[in-house]
């Protein structure tokens, strides 16, 4: 059975905003190493639904890089689908930045769940090794070693499931 997709990722979480400014939150590992910068408050993110036992928070990543050269062209072009033209809507998911201190484990693990099996790649703090989250791998992705130890771009268009207790909020800045 493929990876479980019981999560509700159809509507992205609301970033923390106050009037017209966007707040940016930073999160560190328990060892005080900076790991994540995001416009989202982690406690406001959706949690994995049952039968998930870890109640991980769902952090979405946009499907395109925010610094891409052709972002405006990509968002404004028309898409032809099934013979009909429609305006492509820009992604409402705001970018979050993972620090280079967050490292994916080279070998994926397979976890047995009540509703089947799930292939995961665990992401750890590069300094102390504590697991801070994981991504679910599809059937087409190898369960063995990943080439080059993984890259941050691997998460584009995916979600990272943040484990409870792995991150501590260290700051909030309003723009």
XYZ file of C-alpha atoms in Angstrom:
175
model
C 0.000 0.000 0.000
C 1.333 3.481 -0.866
C 1.970 6.319 1.502
C -0.965 7.442 3.568
C -2.360 10.805 2.555
C -4.842 11.317 5.368
C -3.619 14.856 5.850
C -5.736 17.801 4.846
C -3.324 19.793 2.686
C -5.913 21.218 0.297
C -5.977 24.597 2.012
C -2.698 26.052 3.201
C -2.479 27.373 6.737
C -2.882 31.066 7.392
C 0.385 32.886 7.946
C 0.556 35.089 10.999
C -0.327 38.558 9.817
C -1.102 41.836 11.448
C -2.812 44.383 9.189
C -0.513 44.617 6.154
C 2.723 43.252 7.634
C 3.844 39.671 7.615
C 5.437 38.276 10.762
C 8.399 35.930 10.427
C 8.975 33.275 13.070
C 12.273 31.521 13.745
C 12.627 28.110 15.327
C 15.677 26.432 16.810
C 16.497 22.892 17.835
C 16.642 22.061 21.530
C 20.432 22.414 21.258
C 19.927 26.084 20.175
C 20.889 25.556 16.519
C 18.742 27.608 14.116
C 16.662 25.310 11.877
C 13.583 27.043 10.429
C 12.322 30.490 9.390
C 8.663 30.661 8.399
C 5.660 33.005 8.271
C 3.615 30.330 10.069
C 3.132 29.798 13.797
C 3.808 26.081 14.257
C 1.054 25.629 16.824
C -1.442 26.962 14.244
C -0.458 24.433 11.548
C -2.736 21.473 10.925
C -1.856 18.185 12.579
C -1.850 14.771 10.985
C -5.185 13.090 11.489
C -5.761 9.643 12.973
C -4.450 6.956 12.702
C -1.234 9.007 13.014
C 0.173 8.625 16.498
C 2.793 11.387 16.316
C 0.343 14.265 15.630
C 3.029 15.958 13.547
C 2.412 19.498 12.272
C 2.079 19.845 8.486
C 4.414 22.484 6.996
C 3.734 22.954 3.255
C 6.371 24.113 0.771
C 5.472 25.989 -2.438
C 5.783 24.085 -5.698
C 8.138 26.685 -7.183
C 11.094 28.551 -5.791
C 10.215 32.074 -4.581
C 13.434 33.433 -6.089
C 12.885 31.889 -9.533
C 13.646 34.044 -12.551
C 10.378 33.261 -14.321
C 7.964 33.430 -11.372
C 5.816 36.219 -12.828
C 5.723 34.556 -16.236
C 4.827 31.235 -14.590
C 1.984 32.740 -12.557
C 0.450 34.789 -15.392
C 0.426 32.242 -18.206
C -2.679 30.396 -19.241
C -2.839 26.641 -18.850
C -4.519 24.405 -21.409
C -6.135 21.419 -19.735
C -8.564 19.018 -21.431
C -8.979 21.434 -24.326
C -10.045 24.319 -22.084
C -8.001 27.370 -21.240
C -7.962 28.557 -17.667
C -5.944 31.089 -15.716
C -3.395 29.417 -13.489
C -3.720 30.619 -9.913
C -0.537 31.507 -8.049
C 0.328 29.369 -5.055
C -1.063 30.647 -1.751
C 1.570 28.746 0.192
C 4.207 31.138 1.474
C 7.828 29.989 1.472
C 9.539 28.680 4.579
C 13.311 28.468 4.800
C 15.048 25.416 6.205
C 18.500 26.101 7.556
C 21.460 24.181 6.195
C 21.626 22.735 9.722
C 18.611 20.506 8.930
C 19.855 17.301 7.333
C 17.890 14.443 5.784
C 18.869 10.960 6.891
C 20.410 9.138 3.925
C 18.341 5.980 4.317
C 14.546 6.101 4.324
C 12.546 4.097 6.860
C 9.299 2.184 6.455
C 6.724 2.653 9.211
C 3.744 0.359 9.749
C 0.495 2.230 10.321
C -3.011 0.993 11.018
C -3.951 1.765 7.413
C -0.842 0.312 5.775
C 2.819 1.172 5.291
C 4.489 4.552 4.940
C 7.953 5.312 3.575
C 9.586 8.257 5.377
C 12.788 10.248 5.162
C 13.645 11.683 8.575
C 15.115 15.198 8.852
C 17.476 15.821 11.792
C 19.375 18.659 13.399
C 22.872 18.566 11.907
C 24.484 19.470 15.218
C 22.878 17.165 17.807
C 20.998 14.681 15.588
C 17.539 15.079 17.144
C 14.743 14.229 14.697
C 12.714 17.369 13.951
C 10.504 16.105 11.125
C 10.013 13.784 8.189
C 8.728 13.696 4.640
C 6.640 10.932 3.132
C 8.202 9.312 0.087
C 6.107 8.126 -2.823
C 6.292 4.684 -4.387
C 8.527 5.994 -7.180
C 11.163 7.252 -4.740
C 13.809 4.770 -3.599
C 13.725 3.566 0.009
C 17.504 3.226 0.044
C 20.237 5.822 -0.021
C 19.539 9.197 -1.570
C 22.076 10.691 -3.921
C 24.144 13.431 -2.363
C 22.410 13.190 0.998
C 19.370 15.114 -0.193
C 18.882 18.737 -1.150
C 16.580 21.418 0.187
C 14.988 21.675 -3.289
C 13.679 18.140 -2.790
C 10.870 19.606 -0.656
C 9.439 21.911 -3.349
C 5.743 21.127 -3.701
C 5.852 18.734 -0.748
C 5.155 18.957 2.939
C 7.416 18.429 5.915
C 5.836 16.849 8.975
C 7.295 18.543 12.060
C 7.540 16.405 15.171
C 6.230 17.744 18.448
C 8.965 18.908 20.810
C 11.718 19.071 18.177
C 11.605 22.842 17.586
C 11.461 25.827 19.925
C 10.286 29.281 18.781
C 13.119 31.753 19.285
C 11.892 34.915 17.641
C 9.142 36.770 15.845
C 9.761 39.745 13.566
C 7.147 41.904 11.894
C 8.086 43.607 8.645
